Tab-separated table of C-alpha atoms and ligand atoms in Angstrom:
chain	number	residue	atom	x	y	z
H	1	UNK	CA	-29.156	63.291	-113.650
H	2	UNK	CA	-30.106	63.917	-110.079
H	3	UNK	CA	-32.422	67.125	-109.361
H	4	UNK	CA	-32.666	69.447	-106.629
H	5	UNK	CA	-35.057	72.352	-105.823
H	6	UNK	CA	-34.662	75.292	-103.853
H	7	UNK	CA	-37.243	77.392	-101.887
H	8	UNK	CA	-37.107	80.576	-99.848
H	9	UNK	CA	-39.869	80.471	-96.930
H	10	UNK	CA	-40.968	82.666	-93.785
H	11	UNK	CA	-39.426	86.178	-93.354
H	12	UNK	CA	-37.082	87.252	-96.008
H	13	UNK	CA	-33.420	88.087	-94.956
H	14	UNK	CA	-30.726	89.949	-96.956
H	15	UNK	CA	-28.305	87.375	-98.194
H	16	UNK	CA	-31.123	84.888	-99.391
H	17	UNK	CA	-30.465	85.906	-103.074
H	18	UNK	CA	-26.771	85.489	-102.440
H	19	UNK	CA	-27.610	81.770	-101.215
H	20	UNK	CA	-30.021	80.952	-104.037
H	21	UNK	CA	-27.154	82.100	-106.526
H	22	UNK	CA	-24.504	79.796	-104.824
H	23	UNK	CA	-26.960	76.912	-104.447
H	24	UNK	CA	-27.897	77.070	-108.074
H	25	UNK	CA	-24.287	77.675	-109.452
H	26	UNK	CA	-22.698	74.880	-107.297
H	27	UNK	CA	-25.542	72.507	-107.970
H	28	UNK	CA	-24.953	72.931	-111.584
H	29	UNK	CA	-21.078	72.699	-111.086
H	30	UNK	CA	-21.812	69.365	-109.464
H	31	UNK	CA	-23.997	68.074	-112.617
H	32	UNK	CA	-27.336	68.651	-110.835
H	33	UNK	CA	-30.529	70.008	-112.603
H	34	UNK	CA	-31.888	72.794	-110.423
H	35	UNK	CA	-35.333	74.003	-109.966
H	36	UNK	CA	-36.542	77.175	-107.956
H	37	UNK	CA	-39.943	76.807	-106.256
H	38	UNK	CA	-42.086	80.274	-106.051
H	39	UNK	CA	-43.358	81.465	-102.711
H	40	UNK	CA	-42.095	78.617	-100.302
H	41	UNK	CA	-44.187	75.793	-99.489
H	42	UNK	CA	-47.199	77.330	-101.106
H	43	UNK	CA	-45.450	77.170	-104.444
H	44	UNK	CA	-44.727	73.410	-103.915
H	45	UNK	CA	-48.410	72.731	-103.195
H	46	UNK	CA	-49.640	74.957	-106.242
H	47	UNK	CA	-46.676	73.407	-108.690
H	48	UNK	CA	-44.918	76.802	-109.272
H	49	UNK	CA	-41.511	75.494	-110.206
H	50	UNK	CA	-39.246	76.852	-112.871
H	51	UNK	CA	-36.025	75.124	-114.323
H	52	UNK	CA	-33.097	77.280	-113.336
H	53	UNK	CA	-29.487	77.536	-114.959
H	54	UNK	CA	-26.591	80.034	-114.383
H	55	UNK	CA	-27.995	82.970	-116.069
H	56	UNK	CA	-31.176	82.576	-113.934
H	57	UNK	CA	-29.196	83.942	-110.904
H	58	UNK	CA	-27.195	86.693	-112.643
H	59	UNK	CA	-27.097	90.090	-110.983
H	60	UNK	CA	-28.446	89.051	-107.829
H	61	UNK	CA	-25.615	88.488	-105.060
H	62	UNK	CA	-26.186	92.186	-104.157
H	63	UNK	CA	-29.952	92.355	-103.918
H	64	UNK	CA	-31.920	92.078	-100.632
H	65	UNK	CA	-35.096	90.109	-100.687
H	66	UNK	CA	-35.662	86.831	-102.597
H	67	UNK	CA	-36.075	86.403	-106.286
H	68	UNK	CA	-37.986	83.215	-105.450
H	69	UNK	CA	-40.194	85.118	-103.249
H	70	UNK	CA	-41.320	83.924	-99.790
H	71	UNK	CA	-44.812	83.112	-98.133
H	72	UNK	CA	-46.402	81.930	-95.049
H	73	UNK	CA	-48.322	78.719	-95.726
H	74	UNK	CA	-50.358	77.582	-92.555
H	75	UNK	CA	-51.986	74.771	-94.375
H	76	UNK	CA	-48.316	73.062	-94.555
H	77	UNK	CA	-48.895	71.824	-91.003
H	78	UNK	CA	-51.187	69.307	-92.461
H	79	UNK	CA	-49.786	66.158	-93.706
H	80	UNK	CA	-52.292	66.122	-96.790
H	81	UNK	CA	-50.629	69.305	-98.024
H	82	UNK	CA	-47.167	68.074	-97.398
H	83	UNK	CA	-47.864	65.073	-99.495
H	84	UNK	CA	-49.501	67.174	-102.242
H	85	UNK	CA	-45.997	69.062	-102.069
H	86	UNK	CA	-44.249	65.870	-102.484
H	87	UNK	CA	-46.290	64.872	-105.233
H	88	UNK	CA	-45.288	67.911	-107.084
H	89	UNK	CA	-41.574	67.201	-106.515
H	90	UNK	CA	-41.977	63.655	-107.520
H	91	UNK	CA	-43.754	64.684	-110.671
H	92	UNK	CA	-40.543	66.553	-111.677
H	93	UNK	CA	-38.360	63.582	-110.622
H	94	UNK	CA	-36.995	65.688	-108.032
H	95	UNK	CA	-35.654	64.050	-104.738
H	96	UNK	CA	-33.716	66.698	-103.010
H	97	UNK	CA	-34.886	70.124	-101.427
H	98	UNK	CA	-33.068	73.040	-100.031
H	99	UNK	CA	-34.974	75.214	-97.644
H	100	UNK	CA	-33.811	78.796	-96.905
H	101	UNK	CA	-35.798	79.972	-93.812
H	102	UNK	CA	-36.047	80.195	-90.160
H	103	UNK	CA	-37.257	77.648	-87.396
H	104	UNK	CA	-40.853	77.425	-88.792
H	105	UNK	CA	-39.570	76.653	-92.397
H	106	UNK	CA	-37.132	74.005	-90.835
H	107	UNK	CA	-40.316	72.149	-89.204
H	108	UNK	CA	-41.861	72.290	-92.658
H	109	UNK	CA	-38.749	70.819	-94.171
H	110	UNK	CA	-38.394	68.048	-91.394
H	111	UNK	CA	-42.200	67.047	-91.957
H	112	UNK	CA	-41.348	66.821	-95.811
H	113	UNK	CA	-38.714	64.663	-95.147
H	114	UNK	CA	-40.259	62.381	-92.382
H	115	UNK	CA	-43.725	62.045	-94.035
H	116	UNK	CA	-42.930	61.986	-97.639
H	117	UNK	CA	-39.275	60.905	-98.238
H	118	UNK	CA	-37.921	63.932	-99.625
H	119	UNK	CA	-34.253	64.609	-98.819
H	120	UNK	CA	-34.065	68.173	-97.248
H	121	UNK	CA	-31.301	70.449	-96.041
H	122	UNK	CA	-32.082	73.767	-94.358
H	123	UNK	CA	-30.125	76.827	-94.308
H	124	UNK	CA	-30.794	79.160	-91.636
H	125	UNK	CA	-32.011	82.607	-93.263
H	126	UNK	CA	-33.540	85.007	-90.752
H	127	UNK	CA	-32.593	88.300	-89.429
H	128	UNK	CA	-33.290	87.389	-85.982
H	129	UNK	CA	-30.271	85.142	-85.211
H	130	UNK	CA	-32.787	83.066	-83.201
H	131	UNK	CA	-31.410	79.735	-83.870
H	132	UNK	CA	-29.703	77.792	-80.881
H	133	UNK	CA	-27.436	75.458	-83.140
H	134	UNK	CA	-25.655	78.084	-85.154
H	135	UNK	CA	-23.714	81.184	-84.026
H	136	UNK	CA	-25.255	83.250	-87.010
H	137	UNK	CA	-28.003	82.961	-89.393
H	138	UNK	CA	-27.987	84.613	-92.912
H	139	UNK	CA	-29.195	88.217	-92.973
H	140	UNK	CA	-28.498	89.010	-89.419
H	141	UNK	CA	-25.169	91.060	-89.945
H	142	UNK	CA	-26.722	92.994	-92.717
H	143	UNK	CA	-29.715	93.731	-90.195
H	144	UNK	CA	-27.353	94.941	-87.414
H	145	UNK	CA	-25.363	97.101	-89.825
H	146	UNK	CA	-28.799	98.851	-91.083
H	147	UNK	CA	-29.295	99.468	-87.253
H	148	UNK	CA	-25.923	100.674	-86.832
H	149	UNK	CA	-26.590	103.186	-89.587
H	150	UNK	CA	-29.736	104.436	-87.850
H	151	UNK	CA	-27.879	104.546	-84.532
H	152	UNK	CA	-25.260	106.884	-86.239
H	153	UNK	CA	-27.806	109.114	-87.588
H	154	UNK	CA	-30.074	109.397	-84.350
H	155	UNK	CA	-26.900	110.256	-82.266
H	156	UNK	CA	-26.079	113.353	-84.582
H	157	UNK	CA	-29.434	114.975	-84.121
H	158	UNK	CA	-29.677	113.843	-80.363
H	159	UNK	CA	-26.245	115.048	-79.500
H	160	UNK	CA	-27.245	118.434	-81.167
H	161	UNK	CA	-30.337	118.880	-78.817
H	162	UNK	CA	-28.982	116.906	-75.496
H	163	UNK	CA	-31.793	114.420	-76.063
H	164	UNK	CA	-32.750	111.049	-75.072
H	165	UNK	CA	-33.786	108.672	-77.863
H	166	UNK	CA	-34.956	105.322	-77.986
H	167	UNK	CA	-34.795	102.941	-81.079
H	168	UNK	CA	-36.924	99.833	-81.414
H	169	UNK	CA	-35.464	97.100	-83.467
H	170	UNK	CA	-36.474	93.583	-84.603
H	171	UNK	CA	-35.576	90.332	-83.429
H	172	UNK	CA	-38.941	88.674	-82.061
H	173	UNK	CA	-37.969	86.841	-78.935
H	174	UNK	CA	-34.156	87.294	-79.469
H	175	UNK	CA	-32.287	90.174	-78.434
H	176	UNK	CA	-29.324	89.668	-80.536
H	177	UNK	CA	-30.058	92.397	-83.086
H	178	UNK	CA	-30.522	94.954	-80.187
H	179	UNK	CA	-27.246	93.785	-78.381
H	180	UNK	CA	-25.027	93.732	-81.278
H	181	UNK	CA	-25.961	96.837	-82.564
H	182	UNK	CA	-25.909	98.559	-79.034
H	183	UNK	CA	-22.155	97.655	-78.760
H	184	UNK	CA	-21.257	98.315	-82.274
H	185	UNK	CA	-23.150	101.775	-82.097
H	186	UNK	CA	-21.818	102.714	-78.700
H	187	UNK	CA	-25.356	102.837	-77.139
H	188	UNK	CA	-25.825	103.409	-73.227
H	189	UNK	CA	-28.809	101.055	-72.545
H	190	UNK	CA	-29.960	98.046	-74.330
H	191	UNK	CA	-33.179	96.269	-73.420
H	192	UNK	CA	-33.280	92.589	-74.297
H	193	UNK	CA	-36.151	89.941	-73.562
H	194	UNK	CA	-33.204	87.574	-72.176
H	195	UNK	CA	-32.357	90.030	-69.402
H	196	UNK	CA	-34.703	91.814	-66.645
H	197	UNK	CA	-33.977	95.518	-66.649
H	198	UNK	CA	-34.949	97.970	-64.160
H	199	UNK	CA	-36.486	101.336	-65.426
H	200	UNK	CA	-35.752	103.185	-61.996
H	201	UNK	CA	-32.326	102.296	-62.338
H	202	UNK	CA	-32.259	103.486	-66.055
H	203	UNK	CA	-33.783	106.789	-65.188
H	204	UNK	CA	-31.443	107.666	-62.459
H	205	UNK	CA	-28.447	106.787	-64.683
H	206	UNK	CA	-29.830	108.976	-67.312
H	207	UNK	CA	-30.222	111.978	-64.939
H	208	UNK	CA	-26.776	111.266	-63.339
H	209	UNK	CA	-25.201	111.146	-66.901
H	210	UNK	CA	-26.771	114.513	-67.901
H	211	UNK	CA	-25.332	115.974	-64.709
H	212	UNK	CA	-21.942	114.747	-65.702
H	213	UNK	CA	-22.259	116.497	-68.998
H	214	UNK	CA	-23.424	113.659	-71.309
H	215	UNK	CA	-24.837	115.470	-74.306
H	216	UNK	CA	-27.188	112.579	-75.518
H	217	UNK	CA	-28.365	108.928	-74.210
H	218	UNK	CA	-29.565	106.170	-76.368
H	219	UNK	CA	-31.675	103.145	-75.749
H	220	UNK	CA	-31.808	100.307	-77.989
H	221	UNK	CA	-35.037	98.259	-77.250
H	222	UNK	CA	-35.439	94.658	-78.927
H	223	UNK	CA	-39.050	94.424	-79.954
H	224	UNK	CA	-39.852	91.469	-77.655
H	225	UNK	CA	-38.362	93.268	-74.521
H	226	UNK	CA	-41.305	95.606	-73.728
H	227	UNK	CA	-43.522	98.467	-74.938
H	228	UNK	CA	-41.875	101.355	-75.939
H	229	UNK	CA	-44.599	103.784	-75.228
H	230	UNK	CA	-44.791	102.476	-71.708
H	231	UNK	CA	-41.024	102.583	-71.362
H	232	UNK	CA	-40.888	106.163	-72.570
H	233	UNK	CA	-43.667	107.163	-70.144
H	234	UNK	CA	-42.169	105.600	-67.405
H	235	UNK	CA	-38.641	107.383	-68.026
H	236	UNK	CA	-40.553	110.845	-68.402
H	237	UNK	CA	-42.292	110.287	-65.026
H	238	UNK	CA	-39.145	109.415	-63.254
H	239	UNK	CA	-37.006	112.013	-64.884
H	240	UNK	CA	-39.023	114.798	-66.472
H	241	UNK	CA	-37.124	114.234	-69.710
H	242	UNK	CA	-39.030	113.034	-72.744
H	243	UNK	CA	-37.627	110.331	-75.061
H	244	UNK	CA	-37.826	110.406	-78.608
H	245	UNK	CA	-38.713	107.035	-80.088
H	246	UNK	CA	-37.908	105.555	-83.524
H	247	UNK	CA	-39.013	102.259	-85.065
H	248	UNK	CA	-36.987	101.004	-87.591
H	249	UNK	CA	-39.298	98.148	-88.682
H	250	UNK	CA	-39.081	96.411	-92.008
H	251	UNK	CA	-36.338	98.478	-93.310
H	252	UNK	CA	-34.236	95.880	-91.339
H	253	UNK	CA	-35.420	93.140	-93.537
H	254	UNK	CA	-34.307	94.917	-96.717
H	255	UNK	CA	-31.052	96.288	-98.095
H	256	UNK	CA	-27.703	94.988	-99.848
H	257	UNK	CA	-26.392	92.124	-98.001
H	258	UNK	CA	-23.009	92.726	-96.167
H	259	UNK	CA	-19.686	90.820	-96.919
H	260	UNK	CA	-20.231	88.626	-93.928
H	261	UNK	CA	-23.729	87.626	-95.111
H	262	UNK	CA	-22.707	86.989	-98.878
H	263	UNK	CA	-19.751	84.778	-97.759
H	264	UNK	CA	-22.049	82.951	-95.392
H	265	UNK	CA	-24.649	82.352	-97.862
H	266	UNK	CA	-21.944	80.967	-100.324
H	267	UNK	CA	-20.402	78.560	-97.692
H	268	UNK	CA	-24.020	77.492	-96.336
H	269	UNK	CA	-24.772	76.750	-99.970
H	270	UNK	CA	-21.923	74.684	-100.793
H	271	UNK	CA	-22.341	72.616	-97.511
H	272	UNK	CA	-26.164	71.969	-98.190
H	273	UNK	CA	-25.490	70.817	-101.729
H	274	UNK	CA	-22.589	68.629	-100.679
H	275	UNK	CA	-24.895	67.034	-98.010
H	276	UNK	CA	-27.496	66.218	-100.462
H	277	UNK	CA	-25.099	64.660	-102.813
H	278	UNK	CA	-23.912	62.620	-99.961
H	279	UNK	CA	-27.499	61.404	-99.677
H	280	UNK	CA	-28.127	63.129	-96.404
H	281	UNK	CA	-31.421	64.442	-95.230
H	282	UNK	CA	-33.256	65.995	-92.147
H	283	UNK	CA	-30.292	68.231	-91.680
H	284	UNK	CA	-29.535	71.984	-91.248
H	285	UNK	CA	-26.149	73.863	-91.954
H	286	UNK	CA	-24.827	76.382	-89.514
H	287	UNK	CA	-21.535	78.021	-88.294
H	288	UNK	CA	-20.108	77.232	-85.033
H	289	UNK	CA	-16.766	78.591	-83.865
H	290	UNK	CA	-16.295	79.974	-87.394
H	291	UNK	CA	-16.493	76.543	-88.616
H	292	UNK	CA	-19.355	75.540	-91.179
H	293	UNK	CA	-21.310	72.666	-89.332
H	294	UNK	CA	-24.527	70.491	-90.000
H	295	UNK	CA	-26.912	69.309	-87.516
H	296	UNK	CA	-29.946	67.089	-87.262
H	297	UNK	CA	-33.026	69.256	-87.805
H	298	UNK	CA	-34.803	67.874	-84.600
H	299	UNK	CA	-31.681	68.480	-82.425
H	300	UNK	CA	-31.363	71.811	-83.847
H	301	UNK	CA	-34.939	72.807	-83.113
H	302	UNK	CA	-34.893	71.129	-79.537
H	303	UNK	CA	-31.838	73.207	-78.597
H	304	UNK	CA	-32.137	76.138	-76.213
H	305	UNK	CA	-30.582	79.418	-77.106
H	306	UNK	CA	-27.846	80.566	-74.897
H	307	UNK	CA	-27.748	84.213	-74.696
H	308	UNK	CA	-24.484	85.831	-74.928
H	309	UNK	CA	-24.463	87.290	-71.370
H	310	UNK	CA	-20.687	88.195	-71.764
H	311	UNK	CA	-21.593	90.615	-74.495
H	312	UNK	CA	-24.431	92.120	-72.670
H	313	UNK	CA	-21.976	92.780	-69.546
H	314	UNK	CA	-19.676	94.482	-72.136
H	315	UNK	CA	-22.417	96.445	-73.653
H	316	UNK	CA	-23.109	97.630	-69.988
H	317	UNK	CA	-19.867	98.213	-68.813
H	318	UNK	CA	-18.932	100.379	-71.975
H	319	UNK	CA	-21.786	102.572	-71.504
H	320	UNK	CA	-21.029	104.290	-68.331
D	401	LIG	P1	-39.668	81.190	-90.345
D	401	LIG	O1	-39.375	80.111	-91.173
D	401	LIG	O2	-39.030	82.444	-90.680
D	401	LIG	O3	-39.519	80.847	-88.945
D	401	LIG	P2	-42.461	80.935	-90.222
D	401	LIG	O4	-42.662	80.205	-88.644
D	401	LIG	O5	-43.625	81.625	-90.554
D	401	LIG	O6	-41.180	81.515	-90.610
D	401	LIG	O7	-42.844	79.497	-91.087
D	401	LIG	C1	-42.600	79.472	-92.475
D	401	LIG	C2	-43.450	78.361	-93.076
D	401	LIG	O8	-43.141	77.078	-92.570
D	401	LIG	C3	-44.882	78.588	-92.473
D	401	LIG	O9	-45.697	79.542	-93.294
D	401	LIG	C4	-45.450	77.049	-92.820
D	401	LIG	O10	-45.528	76.811	-94.164
D	401	LIG	C5	-44.048	76.190	-92.694
D	401	LIG	N1	-44.275	75.436	-91.160
D	401	LIG	C6	-44.179	76.297	-90.045
D	401	LIG	N2	-44.180	75.608	-88.795
D	401	LIG	C7	-44.441	74.391	-89.399
D	401	LIG	C8	-44.853	72.999	-88.821
D	401	LIG	N3	-44.882	72.688	-87.385
D	401	LIG	N4	-45.153	71.987	-89.569
D	401	LIG	C9	-45.051	72.280	-90.846
D	401	LIG	N5	-44.645	73.255	-91.696
D	401	LIG	C10	-44.498	74.366	-90.647
């Protein structure tokens, strides 16, 4: 019987568990033997594999995090460690591997396929939504919903005190979490790494809005778009108004996955297993224009991300 191993790698994201569950159950339904690898590539090098059955993934669809755990494994950049990982898989008679993670994890998957002959399929699992070939990554929707809850709570208290508030959200060099949260949360200003912003303009707009009777102003800052303390100091200097800051941090990485992430997890998993059954390798799955797609890993990694300027303009125009 053909065998498949599953691992999660890099930063965890809500929906990884739902995806593990779907991979395991669909692979078993398709008569594959399934193994779970603990702690990403490190578990492959250290031989931490466990046989999985349908019961191994009971009661996890609603849980954040990853039951397989995840890890960073810098030594995996070196071919000798990739070969060691491949030896582990070969010792179990496993030719197929599903890797759930971000761009770094995809690079590792590509190397394992190219250098060691393992069939690999990548599933995009990262809250950052920073992969160009797919409209959405697993975990992004849940992370944005977490930000929206924070925005709602902040708005309650800021309104009561006529305050200005800045919420820093994650996303590394990608502004999508900030942008989507800002539009969905009705936020006045969104600062993202993809668009140059003008603090003079923001400061005078805040002053003007207060004159017009606005009771609160909110800024959502993507972590890659600047230093929150410097921004607050500049606004205070220009307006005399002090800005209350909140950093949401790792709360965005946890929590029960949203409906959208659970459905995406199931669809990605089925596509990944079907590709492996079709003897394909070095591919990643994604979603484009609401359709599940696959794409060559190298092509996926070399694509340049297009920022959603249209949505950014909507955010701006609705905030006036
Ligand atoms: P993410 O997958 O979330 O982007 P990282 O960038 O930390 O997270 O990558 C996760 C792991 O993938 C790394 O710890 C390493 O084991 C592996 N990896 C990253 N880049 C490469 C690479 N260029 N070659 C081989 N393996 C890599």
